[in-house]
Amino acid sequence: MNLPHSISRDVRNALATGAPVVALESTIITHGMPYPQNVDTARLVEDEVRAAGAVPATIAIIDGVLHIGLSDALIENLAQAENVMKVSRADMPVCMALGRTGATTVAATMIAAHLAGISVFATGGIGGVHRGASETFDISADLLELGQTPVTVVAAGPKAILDIPKTLEVLETYGVPVIAYGQDALPAFWSRDAGITAPLRLDHASDIAAAAIMRAQMGLTGGQLIANPIPQEDEIPRSVIMPHVEQALTEAAQRGIAAKAVTPFLLQRIFELTEGASLVANIALVRNNARLAAQIATALCD
């Protein structure tokens, strides 16, 4: 990479020897959870990747330098830092050029992972088409990135706060395979079933890896979205979570909250309305995604 960057020793060694590596985002540290749960979760997720036989590479921009792999000290500092930018494709270069600190969204993490040669990325849920997008045009850059950057993204499906049918339509337009893991139903973040049948289903990490390899051999751009359902014992059923989602969406509209402020507000408000249950489920699903991502990365190496 011909830009300011730092690759941790573990990640550098893994890439050099062809060992499996899993990219991890950093917005979950700075914008997704309160301190100290954000630090604890970041470390738990990294531990899940290691336990499954891969090397974690948490990605962030610190003082203008793109870091591929963070030390414990850097994670701790980032978790308590102030004025951290939430960077996506549009503002990632500005963050780096100005020497700012930024946490990477799904789109920015995919860009960084691809630059570093990492082909698998675990996150919580992807962004997508927001409710009312026909008026606001609020559509996450995550979808465009999935359509053009060749990284397999493991998530618990689209976030439940989104317009999920329209999100699927945009992904189809961009040629992104949406693959439910181990079930026919498309999961929706906290819930295992969004009430929609997924376009594709695969039951083994090796099959997901094979699909990624075939995609590359065909010269197709873009990545894959693996919709990995939250473990059954950790889920909040759709019938329980959606009334809270609707209330949070109504409050966001009443307060005029828009653009990048929408998702953090909604997640925080749903945390309050569920008395913390949404955060417990969020941690469980991210750890579950890390495990599957490590299995896919290992299968790709094999």
Coordinates of C-alpha atoms in Angstrom, one line a residue:
M1 CA 0.0 0.0 0.0
N2 CA 1.4 3.3 -1.0
L3 CA -0.2 5.2 1.8
P4 CA 0.5 5.7 5.6
H5 CA -0.3 2.4 7.2
S6 CA 0.8 0.0 9.9
I7 CA 0.2 -3.8 9.8
S8 CA 0.6 -5.6 13.2
R9 CA 3.2 -8.2 13.5
D10 CA 0.7 -11.1 13.8
V11 CA -1.3 -10.0 10.8
R12 CA 1.9 -9.4 8.7
N13 CA 3.2 -12.8 9.5
A14 CA -0.1 -14.5 8.8
L15 CA -0.4 -12.8 5.4
A16 CA 3.2 -13.6 4.5
T17 CA 2.7 -17.3 5.3
G18 CA -0.8 -17.7 3.8
A19 CA -2.4 -18.2 7.2
P20 CA -6.1 -17.3 7.6
V21 CA -6.9 -13.7 8.6
V22 CA -10.2 -12.1 9.5
A23 CA -10.8 -8.3 9.3
L24 CA -12.8 -6.6 12.0
E25 CA -14.3 -3.1 12.0
S26 CA -13.8 -0.5 14.7
T27 CA -17.1 1.5 14.7
I28 CA -18.3 -1.1 17.2
I29 CA -15.6 0.2 19.5
T30 CA -16.3 3.9 19.0
H31 CA -19.9 4.2 18.0
G32 CA -21.6 0.9 18.7
M33 CA -21.2 0.3 22.4
P34 CA -20.5 2.2 25.6
Y35 CA -17.2 1.9 27.5
P36 CA -16.0 -0.5 28.8
Q37 CA -18.3 -3.0 27.0
N38 CA -16.8 -1.8 23.7
V39 CA -13.3 -2.8 24.8
D40 CA -14.5 -6.1 26.3
T41 CA -16.4 -7.0 23.2
A42 CA -13.5 -6.1 20.8
R43 CA -11.3 -8.4 22.8
L44 CA -13.9 -11.2 22.9
V45 CA -14.4 -11.0 19.2
E46 CA -10.7 -11.2 18.5
D47 CA -10.4 -14.2 20.9
E48 CA -13.2 -15.9 18.9
V49 CA -11.2 -15.5 15.7
R50 CA -8.1 -16.9 17.3
A51 CA -9.9 -19.8 18.9
A52 CA -11.2 -20.8 15.5
G53 CA -7.7 -20.8 14.1
A54 CA -7.4 -17.5 12.3
V55 CA -5.6 -14.1 13.1
P56 CA -7.8 -11.1 13.9
A57 CA -7.1 -7.8 12.1
T58 CA -9.1 -5.0 13.7
I59 CA -8.9 -2.0 11.4
A60 CA -8.9 1.7 12.3
I61 CA -7.3 5.0 11.3
I62 CA -5.2 6.6 14.1
D63 CA -3.6 10.0 13.6
G64 CA -3.9 9.6 9.8
V65 CA -2.3 6.1 9.7
L66 CA -4.4 3.1 8.6
H67 CA -3.9 0.3 11.1
I68 CA -4.4 -3.3 10.1
G69 CA -4.5 -5.0 13.4
L70 CA -4.6 -3.2 16.8
S71 CA -2.7 -3.9 20.0
D72 CA -4.6 -4.0 23.3
A73 CA -3.3 -0.6 24.1
L74 CA -4.6 0.9 20.8
I75 CA -8.0 -0.7 21.3
E76 CA -8.2 0.8 24.9
N77 CA -7.2 4.2 23.6
L78 CA -9.6 4.1 20.7
A79 CA -12.4 3.1 23.0
Q80 CA -12.0 6.2 25.1
A81 CA -11.0 8.7 22.4
E82 CA -13.1 11.7 21.6
N83 CA -14.1 13.2 18.3
V84 CA -13.5 10.0 16.4
M85 CA -14.7 10.2 12.8
K86 CA -17.0 7.5 11.6
V87 CA -15.4 6.9 8.2
S88 CA -16.8 5.3 5.1
R89 CA -15.6 5.4 1.4
A90 CA -16.4 9.2 1.0
D91 CA -14.5 10.5 4.0
M92 CA -11.8 7.9 4.6
P93 CA -9.2 9.7 2.5
V94 CA -10.0 13.0 4.2
C95 CA -9.5 11.5 7.6
M96 CA -6.1 10.1 6.6
A97 CA -5.0 13.3 4.8
L98 CA -5.7 15.5 7.8
G99 CA -4.1 13.1 10.3
R100 CA -7.4 12.5 12.1
T101 CA -8.6 9.4 14.0
G102 CA -11.4 7.4 12.5
A103 CA -13.3 4.2 13.1
T104 CA -14.1 2.2 10.0
T105 CA -17.6 1.3 8.9
V106 CA -18.4 -1.8 6.9
A107 CA -17.5 0.0 3.6
A108 CA -14.2 1.4 5.0
T109 CA -13.2 -1.9 6.6
M110 CA -13.8 -3.7 3.3
I111 CA -11.6 -1.2 1.5
A112 CA -8.8 -1.5 4.0
A113 CA -9.0 -5.3 4.1
H114 CA -8.8 -5.5 0.3
L115 CA -5.8 -3.2 0.3
A116 CA -4.1 -5.4 2.8
G117 CA -4.9 -8.6 1.0
I118 CA -7.5 -9.8 3.5
S119 CA -10.5 -11.5 1.9
V120 CA -12.9 -12.2 4.9
F121 CA -14.5 -9.7 7.2
A122 CA -16.7 -10.2 10.3
T123 CA -19.1 -7.5 11.4
G124 CA -22.4 -7.2 13.3
G125 CA -24.9 -6.2 10.7
I126 CA -24.7 -4.3 7.4
G127 CA -26.2 -0.9 6.6
G128 CA -28.7 -0.7 3.8
V129 CA -31.8 1.2 2.7
H130 CA -33.3 3.2 5.5
R131 CA -37.0 3.5 6.0
G132 CA -38.4 6.4 4.0
A133 CA -35.5 6.3 1.5
S134 CA -37.8 7.2 -1.3
E135 CA -37.9 10.7 0.3
T136 CA -34.5 10.9 2.0
F137 CA -32.3 8.8 -0.3
D138 CA -30.7 7.5 2.8
I139 CA -28.9 4.4 1.5
S140 CA -25.7 3.1 3.2
A141 CA -22.5 3.0 1.2
D142 CA -22.1 -0.5 2.5
L143 CA -24.2 -1.8 -0.3
L144 CA -22.2 -0.2 -3.1
E145 CA -19.0 -1.4 -1.5
L146 CA -20.3 -5.0 -1.4
G147 CA -21.0 -4.6 -5.1
Q148 CA -17.4 -3.6 -6.0
T149 CA -14.9 -4.8 -3.4
P150 CA -14.1 -8.5 -3.4
V151 CA -14.4 -9.3 0.3
T152 CA -16.7 -11.9 1.9
V153 CA -18.6 -10.2 4.7
V154 CA -20.1 -12.2 7.5
A155 CA -22.9 -10.4 9.2
A156 CA -26.1 -11.3 11.1
G157 CA -28.1 -10.0 8.1
P158 CA -29.2 -6.4 7.5
K159 CA -29.9 -4.3 10.6
A160 CA -33.5 -4.6 11.8
I161 CA -33.9 -0.9 11.6
L162 CA -33.7 -0.9 7.8
D163 CA -36.1 -1.5 5.0
I164 CA -35.0 -5.0 4.4
P165 CA -36.9 -5.8 1.2
K166 CA -35.5 -2.7 -0.5
T167 CA -32.0 -3.5 0.9
L168 CA -32.2 -6.9 -0.8
E169 CA -33.3 -5.3 -4.1
V170 CA -30.3 -2.9 -4.1
L171 CA -27.9 -5.8 -3.4
E172 CA -29.5 -7.8 -6.2
T173 CA -29.0 -4.8 -8.5
Y174 CA -25.3 -4.6 -7.6
G175 CA -24.9 -8.3 -8.2
V176 CA -24.2 -9.2 -4.6
P177 CA -24.9 -12.8 -3.5
V178 CA -26.9 -12.8 -0.2
I179 CA -26.3 -16.2 1.3
A180 CA -28.1 -17.3 4.5
Y181 CA -25.9 -19.7 6.5
G182 CA -27.6 -22.9 7.6
Q183 CA -31.2 -21.8 7.1
D184 CA -33.6 -20.6 4.4
A185 CA -34.8 -17.5 6.2
L186 CA -32.9 -14.3 6.0
P187 CA -31.8 -13.2 9.5
A188 CA -32.2 -9.6 10.7
F189 CA -29.6 -8.8 13.2
W190 CA -31.2 -9.5 16.7
S191 CA -33.6 -12.0 15.2
R192 CA -33.1 -15.2 13.2
D193 CA -35.9 -14.6 10.8
A194 CA -36.7 -11.4 9.0
G195 CA -39.9 -12.9 7.6
I196 CA -38.1 -13.2 4.2
T197 CA -36.6 -16.1 2.4
A198 CA -32.9 -15.5 1.6
P199 CA -32.0 -15.5 -2.1
L200 CA -29.3 -18.2 -1.5
R201 CA -28.4 -20.8 1.2
L202 CA -25.2 -22.5 2.0
D203 CA -24.5 -24.8 5.0
H204 CA -20.8 -25.2 5.1
A205 CA -17.9 -22.7 5.3
S206 CA -16.1 -24.6 2.6
D207 CA -18.9 -24.0 0.2
I208 CA -18.8 -20.3 1.0
A209 CA -15.1 -20.3 0.3
A210 CA -15.6 -22.2 -2.9
A211 CA -18.2 -19.6 -4.1
A212 CA -15.8 -16.8 -3.4
I213 CA -13.0 -18.5 -5.4
M214 CA -15.3 -19.2 -8.3
R215 CA -16.5 -15.5 -8.3
A216 CA -12.8 -14.4 -8.5
Q217 CA -12.1 -16.9 -11.3
M218 CA -15.0 -15.6 -13.3
G219 CA -13.7 -12.1 -13.0
L220 CA -16.8 -10.8 -11.2
T221 CA -16.4 -7.7 -9.1
G222 CA -17.7 -7.3 -5.5
G223 CA -18.0 -9.5 -2.5
Q224 CA -20.4 -11.9 -0.8
L225 CA -22.8 -11.2 2.0
I226 CA -23.1 -14.1 4.4
A227 CA -26.2 -13.7 6.6
N228 CA -25.3 -15.7 9.7
P229 CA -28.2 -16.0 12.1
I230 CA -27.7 -15.1 15.8
P231 CA -27.6 -18.3 18.0
Q232 CA -31.1 -19.3 18.9
E233 CA -30.5 -19.0 22.7
D234 CA -29.4 -15.3 22.2
E235 CA -31.9 -14.0 19.8
I236 CA -34.7 -11.4 20.4
P237 CA -37.6 -12.7 18.3
R238 CA -38.9 -10.3 15.7
S239 CA -42.3 -10.0 17.4
V240 CA -40.5 -8.7 20.5
I241 CA -37.9 -6.4 19.0
M242 CA -39.9 -4.7 16.2
P243 CA -42.2 -2.7 18.4
H244 CA -39.1 -1.1 20.0
V245 CA -37.6 -0.5 16.6
E246 CA -40.8 1.2 15.4
Q247 CA -40.8 3.4 18.5
A248 CA -37.1 4.4 18.1
L249 CA -37.7 5.2 14.4
T250 CA -40.7 7.4 15.3
E251 CA -38.6 9.3 17.9
A252 CA -35.7 9.8 15.4
A253 CA -38.1 11.3 12.9
Q254 CA -39.7 13.6 15.5
R255 CA -36.2 14.8 16.5
G256 CA -35.1 15.3 13.0
I257 CA -32.1 12.9 13.3
A258 CA -30.7 12.1 9.9
A259 CA -27.7 10.8 8.0
K260 CA -24.8 9.2 10.0
A261 CA -26.5 10.1 13.3
V262 CA -29.5 7.8 12.6
T263 CA -28.0 4.4 13.3
P264 CA -26.2 5.3 16.5
F265 CA -29.3 7.0 17.9
L266 CA -31.5 4.0 17.0
L267 CA -29.2 1.4 18.5
Q268 CA -28.9 3.5 21.7
R269 CA -32.6 4.0 22.0
I270 CA -33.4 0.3 21.4
F271 CA -30.8 -0.5 24.0
E272 CA -32.8 1.7 26.5
L273 CA -36.2 0.3 25.4
T274 CA -35.0 -3.3 25.8
E275 CA -33.3 -2.6 29.1
G276 CA -30.0 -3.7 27.7
A277 CA -31.1 -6.9 26.1
S278 CA -30.3 -5.6 22.6
L279 CA -26.6 -5.1 23.6
V280 CA -26.3 -8.6 25.0
A281 CA -27.7 -10.0 21.7
N282 CA -25.4 -7.7 19.7
I283 CA -22.3 -9.0 21.5
A284 CA -23.5 -12.6 21.0
L285 CA -24.1 -12.2 17.2
V286 CA -20.8 -10.5 16.6
R287 CA -18.9 -13.3 18.3
N288 CA -20.9 -15.8 16.3
N289 CA -20.0 -14.0 13.1
A290 CA -16.3 -14.0 14.0
R291 CA -16.3 -17.8 14.5
L292 CA -17.9 -18.4 11.1
A293 CA -15.6 -15.8 9.4
A294 CA -12.6 -17.6 10.8
Q295 CA -13.9 -20.9 9.4
I296 CA -14.4 -19.4 6.0
A297 CA -10.9 -17.8 6.0
T298 CA -9.4 -21.2 7.0
A299 CA -11.3 -22.9 4.1
L300 CA -10.0 -20.3 1.7
C301 CA -6.5 -21.0 2.7
D302 CA -7.0 -24.8 2.4

